[in-house]
mmCIF file of C-alpha atoms in Angstrom:
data_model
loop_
_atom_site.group_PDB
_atom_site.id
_atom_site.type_symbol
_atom_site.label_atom_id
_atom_site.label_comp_id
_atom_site.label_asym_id
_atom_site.label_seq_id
_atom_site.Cartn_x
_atom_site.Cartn_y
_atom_site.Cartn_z
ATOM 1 C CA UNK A 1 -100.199 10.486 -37.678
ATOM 2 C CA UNK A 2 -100.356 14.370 -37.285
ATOM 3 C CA UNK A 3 -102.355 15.058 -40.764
ATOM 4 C CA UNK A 4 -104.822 12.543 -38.647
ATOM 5 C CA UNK A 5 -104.981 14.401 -35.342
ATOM 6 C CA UNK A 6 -105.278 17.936 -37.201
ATOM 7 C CA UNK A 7 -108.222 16.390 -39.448
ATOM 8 C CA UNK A 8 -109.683 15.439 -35.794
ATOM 9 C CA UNK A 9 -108.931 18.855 -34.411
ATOM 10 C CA UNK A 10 -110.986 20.468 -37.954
ATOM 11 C CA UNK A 11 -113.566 18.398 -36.859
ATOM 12 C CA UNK A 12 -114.111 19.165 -33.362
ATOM 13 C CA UNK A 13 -113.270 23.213 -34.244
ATOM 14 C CA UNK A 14 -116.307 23.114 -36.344
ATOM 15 C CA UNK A 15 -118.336 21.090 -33.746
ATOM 16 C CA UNK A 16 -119.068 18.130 -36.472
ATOM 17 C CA UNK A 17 -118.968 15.400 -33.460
ATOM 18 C CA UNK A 18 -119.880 12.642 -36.587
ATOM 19 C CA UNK A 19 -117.377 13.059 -38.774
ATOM 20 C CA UNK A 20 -114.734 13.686 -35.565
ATOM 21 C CA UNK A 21 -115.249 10.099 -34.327
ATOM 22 C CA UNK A 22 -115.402 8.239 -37.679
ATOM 23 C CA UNK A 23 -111.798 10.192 -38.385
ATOM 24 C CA UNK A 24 -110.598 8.973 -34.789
ATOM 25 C CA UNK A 25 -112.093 5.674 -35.782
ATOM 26 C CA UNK A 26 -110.316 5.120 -38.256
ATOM 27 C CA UNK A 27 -106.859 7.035 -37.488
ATOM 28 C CA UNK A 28 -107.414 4.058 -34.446
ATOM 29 C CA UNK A 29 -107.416 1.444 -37.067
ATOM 30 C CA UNK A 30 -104.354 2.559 -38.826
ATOM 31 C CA UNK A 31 -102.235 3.380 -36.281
ATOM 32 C CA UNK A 32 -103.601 0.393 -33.376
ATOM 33 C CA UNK A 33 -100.211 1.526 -31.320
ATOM 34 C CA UNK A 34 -100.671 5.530 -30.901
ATOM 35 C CA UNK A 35 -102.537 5.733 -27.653
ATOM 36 C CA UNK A 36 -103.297 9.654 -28.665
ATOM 37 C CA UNK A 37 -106.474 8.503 -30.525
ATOM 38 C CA UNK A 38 -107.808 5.968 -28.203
ATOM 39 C CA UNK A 39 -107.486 8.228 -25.256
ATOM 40 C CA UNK A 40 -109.467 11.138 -27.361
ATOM 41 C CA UNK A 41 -111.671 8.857 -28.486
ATOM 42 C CA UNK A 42 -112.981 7.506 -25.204
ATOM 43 C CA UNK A 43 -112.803 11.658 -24.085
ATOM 44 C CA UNK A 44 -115.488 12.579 -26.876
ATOM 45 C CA UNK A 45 -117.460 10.405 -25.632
ATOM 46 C CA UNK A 46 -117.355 10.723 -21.845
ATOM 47 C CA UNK A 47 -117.703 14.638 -22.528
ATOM 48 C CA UNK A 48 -120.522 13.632 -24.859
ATOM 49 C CA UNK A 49 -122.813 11.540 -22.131
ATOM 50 C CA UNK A 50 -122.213 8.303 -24.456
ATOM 51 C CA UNK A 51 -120.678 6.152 -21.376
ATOM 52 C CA UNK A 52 -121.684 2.685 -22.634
ATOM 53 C CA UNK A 53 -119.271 3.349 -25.850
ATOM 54 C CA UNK A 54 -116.676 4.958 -23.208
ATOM 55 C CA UNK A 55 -116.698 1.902 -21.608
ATOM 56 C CA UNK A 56 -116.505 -0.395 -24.769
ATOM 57 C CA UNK A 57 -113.226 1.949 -25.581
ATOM 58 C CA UNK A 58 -112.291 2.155 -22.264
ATOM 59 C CA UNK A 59 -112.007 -1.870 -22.520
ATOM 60 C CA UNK A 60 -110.418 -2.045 -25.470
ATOM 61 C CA UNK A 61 -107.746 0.433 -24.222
ATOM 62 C CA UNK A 62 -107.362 -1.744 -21.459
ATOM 63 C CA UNK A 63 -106.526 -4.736 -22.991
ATOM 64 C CA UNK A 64 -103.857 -3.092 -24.732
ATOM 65 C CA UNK A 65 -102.336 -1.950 -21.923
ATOM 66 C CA UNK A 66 -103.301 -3.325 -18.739
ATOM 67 C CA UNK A 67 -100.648 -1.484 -17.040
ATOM 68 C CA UNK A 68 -102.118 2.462 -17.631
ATOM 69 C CA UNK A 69 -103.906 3.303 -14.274
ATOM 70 C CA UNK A 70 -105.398 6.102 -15.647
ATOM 71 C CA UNK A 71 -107.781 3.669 -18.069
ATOM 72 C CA UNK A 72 -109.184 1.673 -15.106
ATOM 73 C CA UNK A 73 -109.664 5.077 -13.022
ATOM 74 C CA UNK A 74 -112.239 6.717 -15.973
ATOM 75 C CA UNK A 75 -113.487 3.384 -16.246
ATOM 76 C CA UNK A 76 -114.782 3.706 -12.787
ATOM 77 C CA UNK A 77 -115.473 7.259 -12.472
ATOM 78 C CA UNK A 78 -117.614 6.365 -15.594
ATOM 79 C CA UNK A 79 -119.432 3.325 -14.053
ATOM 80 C CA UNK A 80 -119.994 5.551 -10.555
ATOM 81 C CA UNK A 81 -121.580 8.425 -12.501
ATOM 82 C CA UNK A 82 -124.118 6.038 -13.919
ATOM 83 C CA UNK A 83 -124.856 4.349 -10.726
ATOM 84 C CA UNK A 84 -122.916 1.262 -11.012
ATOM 85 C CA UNK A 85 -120.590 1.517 -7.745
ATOM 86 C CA UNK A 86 -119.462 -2.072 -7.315
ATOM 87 C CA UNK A 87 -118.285 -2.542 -10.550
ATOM 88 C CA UNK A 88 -116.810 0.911 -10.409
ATOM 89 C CA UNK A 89 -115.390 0.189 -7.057
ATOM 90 C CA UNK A 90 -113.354 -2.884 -8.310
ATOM 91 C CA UNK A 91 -112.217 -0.798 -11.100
ATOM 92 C CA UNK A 92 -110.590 1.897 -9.159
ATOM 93 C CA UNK A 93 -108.829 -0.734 -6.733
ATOM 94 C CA UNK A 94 -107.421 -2.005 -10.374
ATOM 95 C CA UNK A 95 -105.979 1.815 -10.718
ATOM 96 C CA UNK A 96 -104.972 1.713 -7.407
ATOM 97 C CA UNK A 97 -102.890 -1.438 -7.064
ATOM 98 C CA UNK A 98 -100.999 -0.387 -10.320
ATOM 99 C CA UNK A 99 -100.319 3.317 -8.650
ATOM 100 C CA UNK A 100 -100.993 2.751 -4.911
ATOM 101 C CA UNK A 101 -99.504 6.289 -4.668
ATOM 102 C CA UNK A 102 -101.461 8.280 -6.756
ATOM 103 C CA UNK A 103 -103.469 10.623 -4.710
ATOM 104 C CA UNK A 104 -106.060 11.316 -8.198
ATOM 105 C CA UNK A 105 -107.113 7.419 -8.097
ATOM 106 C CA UNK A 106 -107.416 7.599 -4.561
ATOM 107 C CA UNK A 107 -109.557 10.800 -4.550
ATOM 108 C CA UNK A 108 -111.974 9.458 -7.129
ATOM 109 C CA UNK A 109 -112.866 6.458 -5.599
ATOM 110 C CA UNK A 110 -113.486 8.417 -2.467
ATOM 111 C CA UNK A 111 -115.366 10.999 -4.969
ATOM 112 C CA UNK A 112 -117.591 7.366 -5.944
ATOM 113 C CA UNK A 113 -118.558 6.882 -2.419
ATOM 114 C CA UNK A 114 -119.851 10.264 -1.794
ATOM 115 C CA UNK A 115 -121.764 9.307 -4.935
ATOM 116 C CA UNK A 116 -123.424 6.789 -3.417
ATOM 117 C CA UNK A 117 -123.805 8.124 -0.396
ATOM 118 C CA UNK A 118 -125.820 11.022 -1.958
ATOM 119 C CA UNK A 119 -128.204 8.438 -3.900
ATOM 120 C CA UNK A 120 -128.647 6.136 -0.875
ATOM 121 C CA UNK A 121 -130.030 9.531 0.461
ATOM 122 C CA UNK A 122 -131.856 10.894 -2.364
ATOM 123 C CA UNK A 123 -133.510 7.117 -2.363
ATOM 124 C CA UNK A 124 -134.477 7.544 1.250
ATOM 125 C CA UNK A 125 -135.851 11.118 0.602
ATOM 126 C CA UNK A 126 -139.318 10.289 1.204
ATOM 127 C CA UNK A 127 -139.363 7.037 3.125
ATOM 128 C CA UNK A 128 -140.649 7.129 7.068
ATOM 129 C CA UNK A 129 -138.395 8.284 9.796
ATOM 130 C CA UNK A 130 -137.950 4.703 11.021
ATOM 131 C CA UNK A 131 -136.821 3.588 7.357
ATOM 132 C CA UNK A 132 -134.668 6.447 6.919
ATOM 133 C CA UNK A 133 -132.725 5.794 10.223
ATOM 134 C CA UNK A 134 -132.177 2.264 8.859
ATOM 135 C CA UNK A 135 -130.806 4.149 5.262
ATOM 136 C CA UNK A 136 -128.839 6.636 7.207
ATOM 137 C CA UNK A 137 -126.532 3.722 8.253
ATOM 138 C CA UNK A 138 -125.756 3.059 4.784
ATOM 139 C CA UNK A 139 -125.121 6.662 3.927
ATOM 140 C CA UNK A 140 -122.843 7.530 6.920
ATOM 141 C CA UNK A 141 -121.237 4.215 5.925
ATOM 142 C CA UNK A 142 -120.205 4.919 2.134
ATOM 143 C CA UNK A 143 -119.057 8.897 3.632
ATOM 144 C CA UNK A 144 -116.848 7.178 6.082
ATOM 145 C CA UNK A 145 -114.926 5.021 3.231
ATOM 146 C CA UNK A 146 -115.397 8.763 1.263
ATOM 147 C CA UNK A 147 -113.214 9.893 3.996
ATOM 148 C CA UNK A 148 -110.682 7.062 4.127
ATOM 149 C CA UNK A 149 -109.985 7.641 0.373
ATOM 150 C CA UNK A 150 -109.505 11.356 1.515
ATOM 151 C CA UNK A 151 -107.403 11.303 4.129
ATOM 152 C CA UNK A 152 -105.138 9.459 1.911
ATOM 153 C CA UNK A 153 -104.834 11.544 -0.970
ATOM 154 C CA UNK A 154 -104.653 14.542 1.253
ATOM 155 C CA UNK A 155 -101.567 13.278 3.220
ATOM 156 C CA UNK A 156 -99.752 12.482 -0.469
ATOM 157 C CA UNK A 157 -100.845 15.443 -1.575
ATOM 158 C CA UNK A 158 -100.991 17.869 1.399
ATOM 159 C CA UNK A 159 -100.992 21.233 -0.715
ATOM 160 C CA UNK A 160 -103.844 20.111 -2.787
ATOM 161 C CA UNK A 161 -106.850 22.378 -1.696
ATOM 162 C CA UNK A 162 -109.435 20.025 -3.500
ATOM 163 C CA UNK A 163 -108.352 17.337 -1.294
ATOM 164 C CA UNK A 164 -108.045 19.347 1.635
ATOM 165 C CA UNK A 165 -111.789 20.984 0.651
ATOM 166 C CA UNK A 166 -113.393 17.192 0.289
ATOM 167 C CA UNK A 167 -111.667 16.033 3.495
ATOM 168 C CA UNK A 168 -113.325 19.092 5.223
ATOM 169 C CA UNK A 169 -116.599 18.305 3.549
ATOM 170 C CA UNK A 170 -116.507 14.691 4.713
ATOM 171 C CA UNK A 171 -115.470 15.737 8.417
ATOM 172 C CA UNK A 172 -118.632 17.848 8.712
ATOM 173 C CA UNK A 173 -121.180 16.073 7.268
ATOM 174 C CA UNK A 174 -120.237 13.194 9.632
ATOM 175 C CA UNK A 175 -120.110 15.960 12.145
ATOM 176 C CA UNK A 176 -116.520 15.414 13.179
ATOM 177 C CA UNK A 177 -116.446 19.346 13.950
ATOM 178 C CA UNK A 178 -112.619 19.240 15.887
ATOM 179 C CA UNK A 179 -110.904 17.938 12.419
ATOM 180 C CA UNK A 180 -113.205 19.974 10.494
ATOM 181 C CA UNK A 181 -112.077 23.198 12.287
ATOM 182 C CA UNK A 182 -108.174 21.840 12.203
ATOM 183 C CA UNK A 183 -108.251 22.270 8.765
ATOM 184 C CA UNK A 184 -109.461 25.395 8.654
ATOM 185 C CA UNK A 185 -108.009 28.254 6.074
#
C-alpha cells in the first residue's frame, strides 16, 4: 500500500496528473478497502475542474460507505459549484442527518445558498426593475436559508471566525444592521 501512495506522491511532485490517476486507479483496484486512494482520487479531480468524474467517484465512494458524511458533503459542494442546487441540496441534508452536529456540513450548505443567491442575481442583472423586484424575492429567500445554516454552525462552533465572518455577511446584506453590529470585532 505505501510503495503505491509514494508512486502517487512521484507523480503529483513532478506534476504528471496522467500517470498520477492511472497509479491511483489502479492502487483503487488492488486495494478496493483503503479509503486513502479513493478520497485522493476524487481530490485530483475536484482540484482539477473534472467534477462529472468527482461525482462518478464520489458515488462509488458512497456506496461503499454510506455512513462517511464527509462523501455526501463534497458531493454537494461539487453539484452547487456547477449550478445544480437541488440535487446538491439533498446531498448535504444526507451529510447532515448522518452528523447533525457538524458545523462544516452545516456551513456548506449555507455556503450553496449564497451560491444561488448570487446567480439568481447575476441572472436578474439586466432584467427591468419590475422583473428584478420579482427575482429579488428569490435572492433574499436562498440568503435567508444562507443564514439559517449560519447561525447554526456559528452557535456549534462559536470561536470559528469564518462562521462568525459569513453570519455577519448574511446579516448585512439582508440589512439586519443590529445583529450585524453585535457581532462586531
Amino acid at each position: 500500500i505505501f510503495a503505491n501512495e509514494y508512486i502517487y506522491q512521484i507523480y503529483l511532485e513532478t506534476k504528471d496528473t496522467v500517470n498520477a490517476i492511472a497509479s491511483i486507479q489502479k492502487s483503487i483496484e488492488l486495494f478496493p478497502e483503503e479509503p486513502w486512494f479513493m478520497q485522493n482520487l476524487i481530490n485530483l479531480y475536484i482540484n482539477s475542474g473534472q467534477e462529472d468524474k468527482a461525482i462518478e467517484y464520489l458515488d462509488i465512494a458512497i456506496s461503499r460507505e454510506p455512513n462517511v458524511g464527509q462523501y455526501y458533503n463534497s458531493k454537494g459542494s461539487i453539484l452547487a459549484r456547477i449550478g445544480r442546487f437541488e440535487e446538491s441540496f439533498a446531498e448535504f441534508d444526507k451529510a447532515i442527518a448522518l452528523e447533525p452536529t457538524n458545523a462544516l456540513f452545516i456551513s456548506s450548505l449555507g455556503y450553496a445558498y449564497i451560491d444561488l443567491g448570487n446567480k439568481i442575481n447575476d441572472d436578474a442583472t439586466y432584467l427591468s426593475a419590475k422583473e428584478y423586484k420579482k427575482e429579488k424575492v428569490k435572492i433574499d429567500a436562498a440568503f435567508k436559508k444562507a443564514l439559517e445554516y449560519f447561525e447554526k454552525a456559528y452557535e456549534l462552533e462559536p470561536t470559528n471566525d469564518e462562521y462568525k465572518r459569513s453570519l455577519r455577511t448574511m446579516y448585512y446584506r439582508l440589512g439586519m444592521n443590529d445583529k450585524y453590529e453585535a457581532l462586531a470585532d
